Short mmCIF file of C-alpha atoms (C1' of nucleotides) in Angstrom, two decimals:
data_model
loop_
_atom_site.label_atom_id
_atom_site.label_comp_id
_atom_site.label_asym_id
_atom_site.label_seq_id
_atom_site.Cartn_x
_atom_site.Cartn_y
_atom_site.Cartn_z
CA MET A 1 145.91 155.79 127.55
CA ARG A 2 146.04 154.50 131.08
CA ILE A 3 147.25 150.97 131.70
CA ASP A 4 146.35 148.75 134.62
CA ALA A 5 147.73 145.55 136.10
CA LEU A 6 145.57 143.32 133.91
CA ASP A 7 146.86 144.98 130.74
CA ALA A 8 150.42 144.54 131.95
CA ALA A 9 149.84 140.89 132.85
CA LEU A 10 148.32 140.28 129.44
CA ILE A 11 151.25 141.89 127.64
CA ARG A 12 153.69 139.90 129.73
CA LEU A 13 151.81 136.70 129.02
CA LEU A 14 151.79 137.28 125.28
CA THR A 15 155.45 138.26 125.32
CA ASP A 16 156.57 135.27 127.35
CA THR A 17 154.30 132.83 125.53
CA PRO A 18 153.90 134.06 121.95
CA GLN A 19 150.71 133.18 120.10
CA LEU A 20 148.99 131.95 123.23
CA PRO A 21 145.30 131.53 122.36
CA VAL A 22 142.96 134.16 123.74
CA LEU A 23 141.00 131.51 125.56
CA GLU A 24 144.12 130.23 127.29
CA CYS A 25 145.11 133.79 128.22
CA ALA A 26 141.74 134.20 129.83
CA ARG A 27 142.17 130.97 131.79
CA ARG A 28 145.60 131.86 133.07
CA LEU A 29 144.61 135.37 134.03
CA GLY A 30 141.44 134.19 135.68
CA VAL A 31 139.13 136.39 133.59
CA ALA A 32 136.55 135.84 130.90
CA ARG A 33 137.45 135.49 127.24
CA GLY A 34 135.53 138.62 126.32
CA THR A 35 137.59 140.59 128.80
CA VAL A 36 140.83 139.52 127.17
CA THR A 37 139.41 140.26 123.73
CA SER A 38 138.21 143.73 124.68
CA ARG A 39 141.45 144.56 126.48
CA LEU A 40 143.45 143.51 123.44
CA ALA A 41 141.21 145.59 121.20
CA ARG A 42 141.71 148.62 123.42
CA LEU A 43 145.46 148.14 123.51
CA HIS A 44 145.49 147.94 119.73
CA GLU A 45 143.25 150.97 119.25
CA ASN A 46 145.37 153.11 121.51
CA GLY A 47 148.56 152.06 119.80
CA VAL A 48 150.06 150.34 122.83
CA ILE A 49 150.30 147.15 120.81
CA GLU A 50 151.42 148.18 117.33
CA GLY A 51 150.85 144.71 116.03
CA ILE A 52 151.64 141.05 116.57
CA VAL A 53 154.75 140.66 114.47
CA PRO A 54 157.45 138.03 114.01
CA ARG A 55 160.52 139.01 115.97
CA ILE A 56 163.50 138.50 113.66
CA ASP A 57 166.98 137.90 115.04
CA PRO A 58 169.61 138.84 112.43
CA ARG A 59 172.12 136.58 114.17
CA GLY A 60 169.97 133.69 112.99
CA PHE A 61 171.10 134.26 109.42
CA GLY A 62 174.65 135.39 109.90
CA TYR A 63 174.54 138.99 111.09
CA ALA A 64 176.42 138.48 114.33
CA LEU A 65 177.72 142.01 114.73
CA THR A 66 175.83 145.06 115.97
CA ALA A 67 177.30 148.54 115.65
CA PHE A 68 176.30 152.14 116.22
CA CYS A 69 177.04 154.95 113.88
CA GLN A 70 176.80 158.67 114.52
CA VAL A 71 176.29 160.55 111.27
CA GLU A 72 176.99 164.18 110.58
CA ILE A 73 174.88 165.61 107.81
CA ASP A 74 175.90 168.20 105.26
CA GLN A 75 173.95 171.25 106.41
CA LYS A 76 172.84 172.02 102.89
CA VAL A 77 170.99 168.75 102.53
CA GLY A 78 167.73 168.02 104.30
CA HIS A 79 167.66 165.40 107.00
CA ASP A 80 164.68 163.59 105.55
CA GLU A 81 166.37 163.38 102.19
CA VAL A 82 169.46 161.78 103.71
CA ALA A 83 167.32 159.52 105.89
CA GLU A 84 165.42 158.34 102.87
CA ALA A 85 168.62 157.71 100.92
CA LEU A 86 170.22 155.79 103.79
CA ALA A 87 167.13 153.70 104.39
CA SER A 88 166.83 152.60 100.79
CA ALA A 89 170.53 152.17 100.08
CA ILE A 90 171.68 150.36 103.22
CA PRO A 91 169.64 147.32 104.28
CA GLU A 92 172.02 146.77 107.19
CA VAL A 93 170.61 149.87 108.92
CA VAL A 94 167.99 148.60 111.37
CA ASP A 95 167.43 151.74 113.47
CA MET A 96 167.71 155.36 112.39
CA TYR A 97 167.01 158.45 114.46
CA THR A 98 167.52 162.16 114.02
CA VAL A 99 169.08 163.31 117.28
CA THR A 100 170.21 166.41 119.12
CA GLY A 101 173.83 166.87 120.06
CA ALA A 102 177.18 166.61 118.32
CA SER A 103 175.94 164.36 115.54
CA ASP A 104 172.78 164.61 113.46
CA MET A 105 171.76 161.00 113.16
CA GLN A 106 172.15 157.90 115.19
CA LEU A 107 172.10 154.52 113.44
CA ARG A 108 172.14 150.95 114.57
CA LEU A 109 173.68 148.55 112.07
CA VAL A 110 174.24 144.84 111.77
CA ALA A 111 176.98 143.07 109.85
CA HIS A 112 178.50 139.64 109.34
CA SER A 113 181.94 140.59 110.55
CA ALA A 114 184.18 143.52 111.34
CA GLU A 115 185.42 143.52 107.77
CA GLN A 116 181.94 143.57 106.34
CA LEU A 117 181.01 146.32 108.79
CA GLN A 118 183.78 148.43 107.31
CA GLU A 119 182.25 147.86 103.90
CA VAL A 120 178.84 148.94 105.21
CA LEU A 121 180.34 152.10 106.71
CA ASP A 122 182.01 152.85 103.39
CA ARG A 123 178.64 152.58 101.67
CA ILE A 124 177.12 154.93 104.25
CA ALA A 125 179.89 157.49 103.71
CA LEU A 126 179.10 157.50 100.00
CA VAL A 127 175.45 158.49 100.53
CA PRO A 128 174.91 162.08 99.33
CA GLY A 129 174.57 164.44 102.27
CA VAL A 130 176.60 162.32 104.69
CA ALA A 131 179.52 164.46 105.84
CA ARG A 132 181.15 162.35 108.52
CA THR A 133 180.55 159.19 110.51
CA ALA A 134 181.80 157.89 113.82
CA SER A 135 181.08 154.34 114.87
CA SER A 136 181.36 151.95 117.75
CA ILE A 137 180.86 148.21 117.96
CA ALA A 138 178.55 146.50 120.42
CA MET A 139 180.59 144.03 122.45
CA ARG A 140 177.59 142.77 124.32
CA THR A 141 173.84 143.17 124.13
CA HIS A 142 172.42 143.42 127.61
CA LEU A 143 168.94 144.54 126.67
CA SER A 144 167.21 144.90 123.34
CA GLY A 145 163.74 146.37 123.16
CA ARG A 146 162.94 145.44 126.71
CA MET A 147 159.45 146.77 127.38
CA LEU A 148 157.97 144.65 130.16
CA PRO A 149 159.44 146.45 133.17
CA LEU A 150 158.29 149.72 131.64
CA VAL A 151 154.78 148.40 131.08
CA GLU A 152 154.57 147.14 134.63
CA HIS A 153 156.01 150.39 135.95
CA ALA A 154 153.35 152.31 134.03
CA ALA A 155 150.62 150.00 135.32
CA ARG A 156 151.63 150.75 138.90
CA GLY A 157 152.38 154.45 138.60
CA MET B 1 171.60 129.27 108.51
CA ARG B 2 171.13 130.15 104.88
CA ILE B 3 168.00 131.95 103.81
CA ASP B 4 166.38 131.83 100.40
CA ALA B 5 163.73 133.84 98.61
CA LEU B 6 160.88 131.72 99.91
CA ASP B 7 161.95 132.26 103.51
CA ALA B 8 162.17 136.00 102.87
CA ALA B 9 158.75 136.06 101.22
CA LEU B 10 157.30 134.13 104.13
CA ILE B 11 158.79 136.53 106.68
CA ARG B 12 157.54 139.50 104.71
CA LEU B 13 154.10 137.97 104.50
CA LEU B 14 153.95 137.34 108.23
CA THR B 15 155.25 140.83 108.94
CA ASP B 16 152.72 142.50 106.67
CA THR B 17 149.86 140.24 107.75
CA PRO B 18 150.52 139.02 111.26
CA GLN B 19 148.90 135.79 112.39
CA LEU B 20 148.07 134.82 108.84
CA PRO B 21 147.12 131.13 108.90
CA VAL B 22 149.64 128.68 107.51
CA LEU B 23 147.15 127.50 104.92
CA GLU B 24 146.64 131.03 103.66
CA CYS B 25 150.40 131.63 103.56
CA ALA B 26 150.78 128.54 101.41
CA ARG B 27 148.06 129.69 99.05
CA ARG B 28 149.55 133.17 98.59
CA LEU B 29 153.08 131.88 98.12
CA GLY B 30 151.95 129.19 95.71
CA VAL B 31 153.48 126.33 97.65
CA ALA B 32 152.18 123.35 99.58
CA ARG B 33 151.01 123.73 103.18
CA GLY B 34 153.69 121.33 104.42
CA THR B 35 156.36 123.47 102.83
CA VAL B 36 155.29 126.50 104.80
CA THR B 37 155.07 124.49 108.01
CA SER B 38 158.55 123.03 107.62
CA ARG B 39 160.05 126.38 106.63
CA LEU B 40 158.56 128.02 109.68
CA ALA B 41 159.86 125.22 111.89
CA ARG B 42 163.36 125.65 110.44
CA LEU B 43 163.27 129.41 110.90
CA HIS B 44 162.23 128.93 114.50
CA GLU B 45 164.83 126.24 115.21
CA ASN B 46 167.65 128.33 113.82
CA GLY B 47 166.61 131.36 115.80
CA VAL B 48 165.75 133.52 112.79
CA ILE B 49 162.20 133.96 114.07
CA GLU B 50 162.40 134.32 117.82
CA GLY B 51 158.64 134.32 118.11
CA ILE B 52 155.48 136.05 117.03
CA VAL B 53 155.22 138.64 119.76
CA PRO B 54 153.25 141.82 120.39
CA ARG B 55 155.20 144.89 119.40
CA ILE B 56 154.78 147.43 122.18
CA ASP B 57 154.89 151.14 121.44
CA PRO B 58 155.70 153.09 124.61
CA ARG B 59 154.11 156.18 123.07
CA GLY B 60 150.81 154.35 123.43
CA PHE B 61 150.94 154.77 127.18
CA GLY B 62 152.60 158.12 127.52
CA TYR B 63 156.29 157.64 126.81
CA ALA B 64 156.58 160.04 123.93
CA LEU B 65 160.27 160.79 124.22
CA THR B 66 163.19 158.62 123.09
CA ALA B 67 166.73 159.45 124.14
CA PHE B 68 170.19 157.96 123.90
CA CYS B 69 172.67 157.91 126.71
CA GLN B 70 176.37 157.13 126.56
CA VAL B 71 177.59 155.90 129.92
CA GLU B 72 181.14 155.89 131.22
CA ILE B 73 181.80 153.21 133.79
CA ASP B 74 184.06 153.44 136.80
CA GLN B 75 186.99 151.21 135.79
CA LYS B 76 187.00 149.50 139.15
CA VAL B 77 183.49 148.17 138.75
CA GLY B 78 182.61 145.34 136.39
CA HIS B 79 180.49 146.08 133.35
CA ASP B 80 178.08 143.25 134.01
CA GLU B 81 177.54 144.45 137.53
CA VAL B 82 176.64 147.94 136.34
CA ALA B 83 174.50 146.52 133.53
CA GLU B 84 172.59 144.41 135.99
CA ALA B 85 172.07 147.34 138.33
CA LEU B 86 170.89 149.63 135.53
CA ALA B 87 168.53 147.02 134.12
CA SER B 88 166.83 146.37 137.42
CA ALA B 89 166.78 149.95 138.69
CA ILE B 90 165.69 151.83 135.57
CA PRO B 91 162.63 150.47 133.74
CA GLU B 92 162.90 153.33 131.25
CA VAL B 93 166.01 151.70 129.74
CA VAL B 94 164.84 149.72 126.74
CA ASP B 95 168.18 148.97 125.04
CA MET B 96 171.55 148.50 126.65
CA TYR B 97 174.82 147.60 124.97
CA THR B 98 178.43 147.45 126.02
CA VAL B 99 180.31 149.25 123.25
CA THR B 100 183.79 150.11 122.08
CA GLY B 101 184.87 153.71 121.82
CA ALA B 102 184.80 156.77 124.04
CA SER B 103 181.97 155.54 126.24
CA ASP B 104 181.46 152.12 127.77
CA MET B 105 177.74 151.68 127.39
CA GLN B 106 175.10 152.83 125.02
CA LEU B 107 171.51 153.08 126.26
CA ARG B 108 168.21 153.86 124.65
CA LEU B 109 165.67 155.38 127.03
CA VAL B 110 162.08 156.48 126.90
CA ALA B 111 160.41 159.16 129.01
CA HIS B 112 157.17 161.09 129.28
CA SER B 113 158.75 164.51 128.81
CA ALA B 114 162.04 166.35 128.83
CA GLU B 115 161.63 167.00 132.53
CA GLN B 116 160.97 163.39 133.33
CA LEU B 117 163.94 162.42 131.16
CA GLN B 118 166.14 164.54 133.36
CA GLU B 119 164.81 162.65 136.36
CA VAL B 120 165.62 159.33 134.66
CA LEU B 121 169.14 160.53 133.88
CA ASP B 122 169.56 161.55 137.51
CA ARG B 123 168.57 158.05 138.59
CA ILE B 124 171.07 156.57 136.14
CA ALA B 125 173.84 158.80 137.48
CA LEU B 126 173.15 157.46 140.97
CA VAL B 127 173.71 153.83 139.99
CA PRO B 128 176.96 152.57 141.56
CA GLY B 129 179.72 152.30 138.96
CA VAL B 130 178.30 154.96 136.65
CA ALA B 131 180.97 157.63 136.32
CA ARG B 132 179.57 159.95 133.68
CA THR B 133 176.74 160.16 131.19
CA ALA B 134 176.16 162.07 127.98
CA SER B 135 172.78 162.09 126.34
CA SER B 136 170.95 163.15 123.23
CA ILE B 137 167.28 163.28 122.41
CA ALA B 138 165.68 161.64 119.38
CA MET B 139 163.88 164.30 117.38
CA ARG B 140 162.55 161.83 114.89
CA THR B 141 162.41 158.08 114.48
CA HIS B 142 163.03 157.15 110.88
CA LEU B 143 163.49 153.42 111.36
CA SER B 144 163.05 151.19 114.35
CA GLY B 145 163.95 147.53 114.14
CA ARG B 146 163.56 147.43 110.39
CA MET B 147 164.47 143.89 109.33
CA LEU B 148 162.76 143.16 106.02
CA PRO B 149 165.25 144.77 103.65
CA LEU B 150 168.00 142.92 105.49
CA VAL B 151 166.18 139.60 105.20
CA GLU B 152 165.61 140.10 101.51
CA HIS B 153 169.20 141.22 101.01
CA ALA B 154 170.39 138.07 102.77
CA ALA B 155 168.10 135.92 100.64
CA ARG B 156 169.64 137.35 97.47
CA GLY B 157 173.28 137.52 98.45
"C1'" DG C 1 140.51 114.32 104.23
"C1'" DG C 2 138.40 114.09 109.05
"C1'" DT C 3 138.37 115.74 113.83
"C1'" DG C 4 139.16 118.38 117.88
"C1'" DA C 5 139.82 123.08 119.13
"C1'" DA C 6 139.96 127.84 119.01
"C1'" DA C 7 138.58 132.37 117.11
"C1'" DG C 8 135.07 135.65 116.45
"C1'" DG C 9 130.58 137.39 116.89
"C1'" DT C 10 126.45 138.33 119.62
"C1'" DC C 11 123.69 138.74 123.78
"C1'" DA C 12 121.49 138.93 128.37
"C1'" DT C 13 122.91 139.22 132.95
"C1'" DT C 14 125.56 141.00 136.64
"C1'" DA C 15 128.85 143.86 139.01
"C1'" DA C 16 131.02 148.09 140.02
"C1'" DG C 17 132.34 153.11 139.21
"C1'" DC D 1 123.46 155.31 135.30
"C1'" DT D 2 127.18 153.98 132.61
"C1'" DT D 3 130.97 151.25 131.79
"C1'" DA D 4 133.01 146.82 132.08
"C1'" DA D 5 133.11 141.91 132.87
"C1'" DT D 6 130.86 137.52 132.63
"C1'" DG D 7 129.33 133.10 130.77
"C1'" DA D 8 126.75 131.15 127.12
"C1'" DC D 9 125.26 130.61 122.75
"C1'" DC D 10 126.65 130.11 117.74
"C1'" DT D 11 129.36 129.36 113.16
"C1'" DT D 12 133.54 129.38 110.64
"C1'" DT D 13 138.08 128.14 110.26
"C1'" DC D 14 142.47 126.25 111.19
"C1'" DA D 15 146.01 122.84 112.92
"C1'" DC D 16 147.15 118.30 113.49
"C1'" DC D 17 146.93 113.41 112.58
#
DNA sequence: GGTGAAAGGTCATTAAG
DNA sequence: CTTAATGACCTTTCACC
């Protein structure tokens, strides 16, 4: 769908001020309540807003470390099969993609510490179909799921 | 902070049924309303729940492609400087980490198409301090920001 | 438990494409 | 003429004290 400046402003407002009442959104944006309601409905219908969900920070309960892991898959095993096995066996996997290039899958992991990360990587290596892994540790998180500039860029373009 | 089964159940409930009223949460969990309120306050204070925010899906407004980009930085330029420049110049960058290993930074990008991705990569290459990039395209997204199994694992362990 | 407030629904009117 | 926004009504429901 096409997005305009009002949609972008609404998304920014709800991102900056979570759970802001619809009525208050309408006041701050200088539009009627029904407008905000219908815009939100449209954004939901078109899948722009997947849902209003609690944003969980794993650091809040001890998972201070983020790491990336490139996985090579045994060619004889299906990707989906391995993906399914990894997803169910390793709760520390928060992102998982099948990618082009040297490796077959790209994971993002969290762990308590470097030592516990090693233990997680060991568990990954044991999953049937996983041939090889290469990993790197995130020293610093500059951006994580930053969407607002993109939304505003799309609203302009 | 330490998380128990009730916290995990509450987070799962709010994830499955966003914006569920506190009273209804209490009823479904079989606890008093005050318990839910205080648990939520604790989870917020300790940064476990950053906020109840709209989850934006860039595919909803035309960004169908996800890609990863490993960036090598010119050693003479500071990481933070390059990070700042990338963040402000390229709205298509949704994640950005400084990482250990062969490359210096790990990005996640979105784009409309393969051709537009190339254009984004060109813009990244032009950012001062960026020495080299290597990229791969996500063929499939298996998991994206999956937190619940981790929360429940933390509640048990 | 009571109260103030907001959500959600509907509708007629108005504006703009 | 069609789509969208507006402001006003209403009732139910929740959050807070």
